[in-house]
Amino acid sequence: MKPLMIVIDGNSIAHANHNTTKLTVGEFEVQAIFGFLRSLRFIMRNERADTQVIVLWDGRAQWRMDIYGDYKGNREALDAKQAAHKAAFKRQTPFIEKALSLLGVPQIRSPLLEADDIAAHMIPAAAVNRRVRMVTGDQDWLQLVHPEVTWFDPIRDRTVTHATFLENTGYFNPVMFGEGKALVGDNSDNVPGIPKMGDKTAQVFMAKWKSVNAF
């Protein structure tokens, strides 16, 4: 069996753990730190000694905003409670990065790229010689699923493989999934799709036409 590479979406897993029950040491919130390391232990349970782990972190991806000025332009100003929650998360991330460094886990961060951009560059190349498990709650990463690449969300304990792609996503393959998402758009990033085109309709369109080029 090919060796395994585990690629962790650092911001996704850290945020998911930060949004759970608050844990503190004195006045300092630590739930993101504690939860991230607990998730890492869960992810690595029973893995072989030759398993490689790498954590990817988000940069700003200014180039997207340069191309499309309204990218993420629908984000509302935070109220005081939300701002405090965000600040508490930011205070914890350096400790997560330091803990990973002490554990010998490689980390990659680019000021110009988000974690899924880095993943899109490295995972197809890595999958030539090894199996890859992507660890994230971000469904955009599903576009990278391949016979040698699986998607795993440790918070919800959900796995998507190439064989189970249709039953989990409603699309026959990752290419059709990506095109379907383009048709629907992404409200969270303020990227418009076709008016009144929802997920179910996009799945039917892609099942019938196979590609947006055939419409």
Coordinates of C-alpha atoms in Angstrom, one line a residue, residues 16-169:
A16 CA -14.3 24.6 14.2
N17 CA -12.7 23.9 17.6
H18 CA -12.8 27.6 18.6
N19 CA -16.5 27.6 18.0
T20 CA -17.2 24.9 20.6
T21 CA -17.5 25.2 24.3
K22 CA -15.3 27.9 25.7
L23 CA -12.2 26.7 27.7
T24 CA -10.0 29.1 29.6
V25 CA -6.7 29.3 31.4
G26 CA -7.3 32.3 33.6
E27 CA -8.8 34.8 31.3
F28 CA -7.2 33.3 28.2
E29 CA -9.4 31.2 25.9
V30 CA -7.8 27.9 24.8
Q31 CA -10.5 25.9 23.2
A32 CA -9.0 26.3 19.7
I33 CA -5.6 25.1 20.9
F34 CA -6.9 22.2 22.9
G35 CA -9.4 21.1 20.3
F36 CA -6.9 21.4 17.4
L37 CA -4.4 19.2 19.2
R38 CA -7.1 16.7 20.2
S39 CA -8.2 16.6 16.6
L40 CA -4.7 15.9 15.5
R41 CA -4.4 13.0 17.9
F42 CA -7.7 11.7 16.6
I43 CA -6.6 12.1 13.0
M44 CA -3.3 10.3 13.6
R45 CA -4.7 7.4 15.6
N46 CA -3.5 4.0 14.3
E47 CA -1.6 5.5 11.4
R48 CA 1.7 3.9 10.1
A49 CA 5.0 5.4 11.1
D50 CA 5.7 6.6 7.5
T51 CA 2.5 8.7 7.4
Q52 CA 3.4 12.4 6.6
V53 CA 1.4 15.2 8.1
I54 CA 1.3 18.8 6.8
V55 CA -0.8 21.8 7.9
L56 CA -1.8 24.5 5.5
W57 CA -2.8 28.0 6.7
D58 CA -4.8 30.8 5.0
G59 CA -3.2 33.9 3.6
R60 CA -5.2 36.9 2.3
A61 CA -5.3 36.0 -1.4
Q62 CA -5.4 39.7 -2.4
W63 CA -5.2 38.6 -6.1
R64 CA -8.8 37.4 -5.9
M65 CA -9.9 40.8 -4.7
D66 CA -7.9 42.5 -7.4
I67 CA -9.7 40.4 -10.0
Y68 CA -13.2 40.7 -8.4
G69 CA -13.5 43.7 -6.2
D70 CA -16.7 42.5 -4.5
Y71 CA -15.1 39.2 -3.3
K72 CA -16.2 38.7 0.3
G73 CA -17.7 42.2 0.1
N74 CA -20.9 41.2 1.8
R75 CA -19.2 40.6 5.1
E76 CA -21.0 42.7 7.7
A77 CA -19.2 44.6 10.4
L78 CA -18.8 42.6 13.6
D79 CA -20.6 43.5 16.8
A80 CA -18.7 43.6 20.0
K81 CA -19.3 40.0 20.9
Q82 CA -18.3 38.7 17.5
A83 CA -15.2 41.0 17.5
A84 CA -14.1 39.6 20.9
H85 CA -14.6 36.0 19.7
K86 CA -12.5 36.7 16.6
A87 CA -9.8 38.4 18.7
A88 CA -9.7 35.4 21.0
F89 CA -9.2 33.1 18.1
K90 CA -6.3 35.2 16.7
R91 CA -4.6 35.1 20.1
Q92 CA -4.6 31.3 20.0
T93 CA -3.3 30.6 16.5
P94 CA 0.4 31.4 17.3
F95 CA 0.3 28.8 20.1
I96 CA -1.2 26.2 17.7
E97 CA 1.6 26.9 15.2
K98 CA 4.2 26.7 18.0
A99 CA 2.8 23.4 19.2
L100 CA 2.9 21.9 15.7
S101 CA 6.4 23.1 15.3
L102 CA 7.5 21.4 18.5
L103 CA 5.8 18.2 17.3
G104 CA 7.7 18.4 14.1
V105 CA 4.7 18.9 11.9
P106 CA 5.5 21.0 8.7
Q107 CA 3.3 24.0 8.1
I108 CA 2.9 26.2 5.0
R109 CA 1.4 29.7 4.8
S110 CA 1.5 32.1 1.9
P111 CA 0.6 35.8 2.2
L112 CA -0.9 35.5 -1.4
L113 CA -2.9 32.2 -1.2
E114 CA -5.6 30.6 0.9
A115 CA -5.1 27.1 2.1
D116 CA -7.2 25.5 -0.6
D117 CA -5.1 27.3 -3.2
I118 CA -2.0 25.7 -1.8
A119 CA -3.8 22.3 -1.6
A120 CA -4.8 22.6 -5.3
H121 CA -1.2 23.0 -6.2
M122 CA 0.4 20.3 -4.1
I123 CA -2.2 17.5 -3.7
P124 CA -2.5 16.3 -7.4
A125 CA 1.3 16.0 -7.5
A126 CA 1.5 14.3 -4.1
A127 CA -1.2 11.8 -5.2
V128 CA 1.1 10.4 -7.9
N129 CA 3.2 8.5 -5.4
R130 CA 1.0 8.3 -2.3
R131 CA -2.5 8.3 -0.9
V132 CA -3.7 11.7 0.4
R133 CA -6.3 12.4 3.1
M134 CA -7.5 16.0 3.2
V135 CA -8.7 17.1 6.7
T136 CA -11.1 20.0 6.5
G137 CA -14.7 21.1 7.0
D138 CA -14.4 23.2 3.8
Q139 CA -16.4 21.5 1.1
D140 CA -14.5 23.5 -1.6
W141 CA -11.7 20.9 -1.1
L142 CA -14.1 18.2 -2.5
Q143 CA -13.0 19.3 -5.9
L144 CA -9.6 17.6 -5.2
V145 CA -11.1 14.2 -4.4
H146 CA -9.5 11.5 -6.6
P147 CA -9.0 7.7 -6.5
E148 CA -6.0 8.3 -4.3
V149 CA -7.4 11.4 -2.4
T150 CA -10.1 11.4 0.2
W151 CA -11.8 14.3 2.1
F152 CA -12.3 13.9 5.8
D153 CA -14.1 16.3 8.3
P154 CA -13.0 15.2 11.8
I155 CA -15.6 17.5 13.5
R156 CA -18.5 15.7 11.9
D157 CA -16.6 12.4 11.4
R158 CA -17.6 12.4 7.7
T159 CA -15.5 11.0 4.9
V160 CA -15.9 11.4 1.1
T161 CA -14.0 9.1 -1.3
H162 CA -14.0 8.9 -5.1
A163 CA -16.3 5.8 -4.8
T164 CA -18.8 7.6 -2.5
F165 CA -18.6 11.0 -4.2
L166 CA -22.1 10.9 -5.8
E167 CA -24.0 9.8 -2.7
N168 CA -22.3 12.5 -0.6
T169 CA -22.4 15.4 -3.0

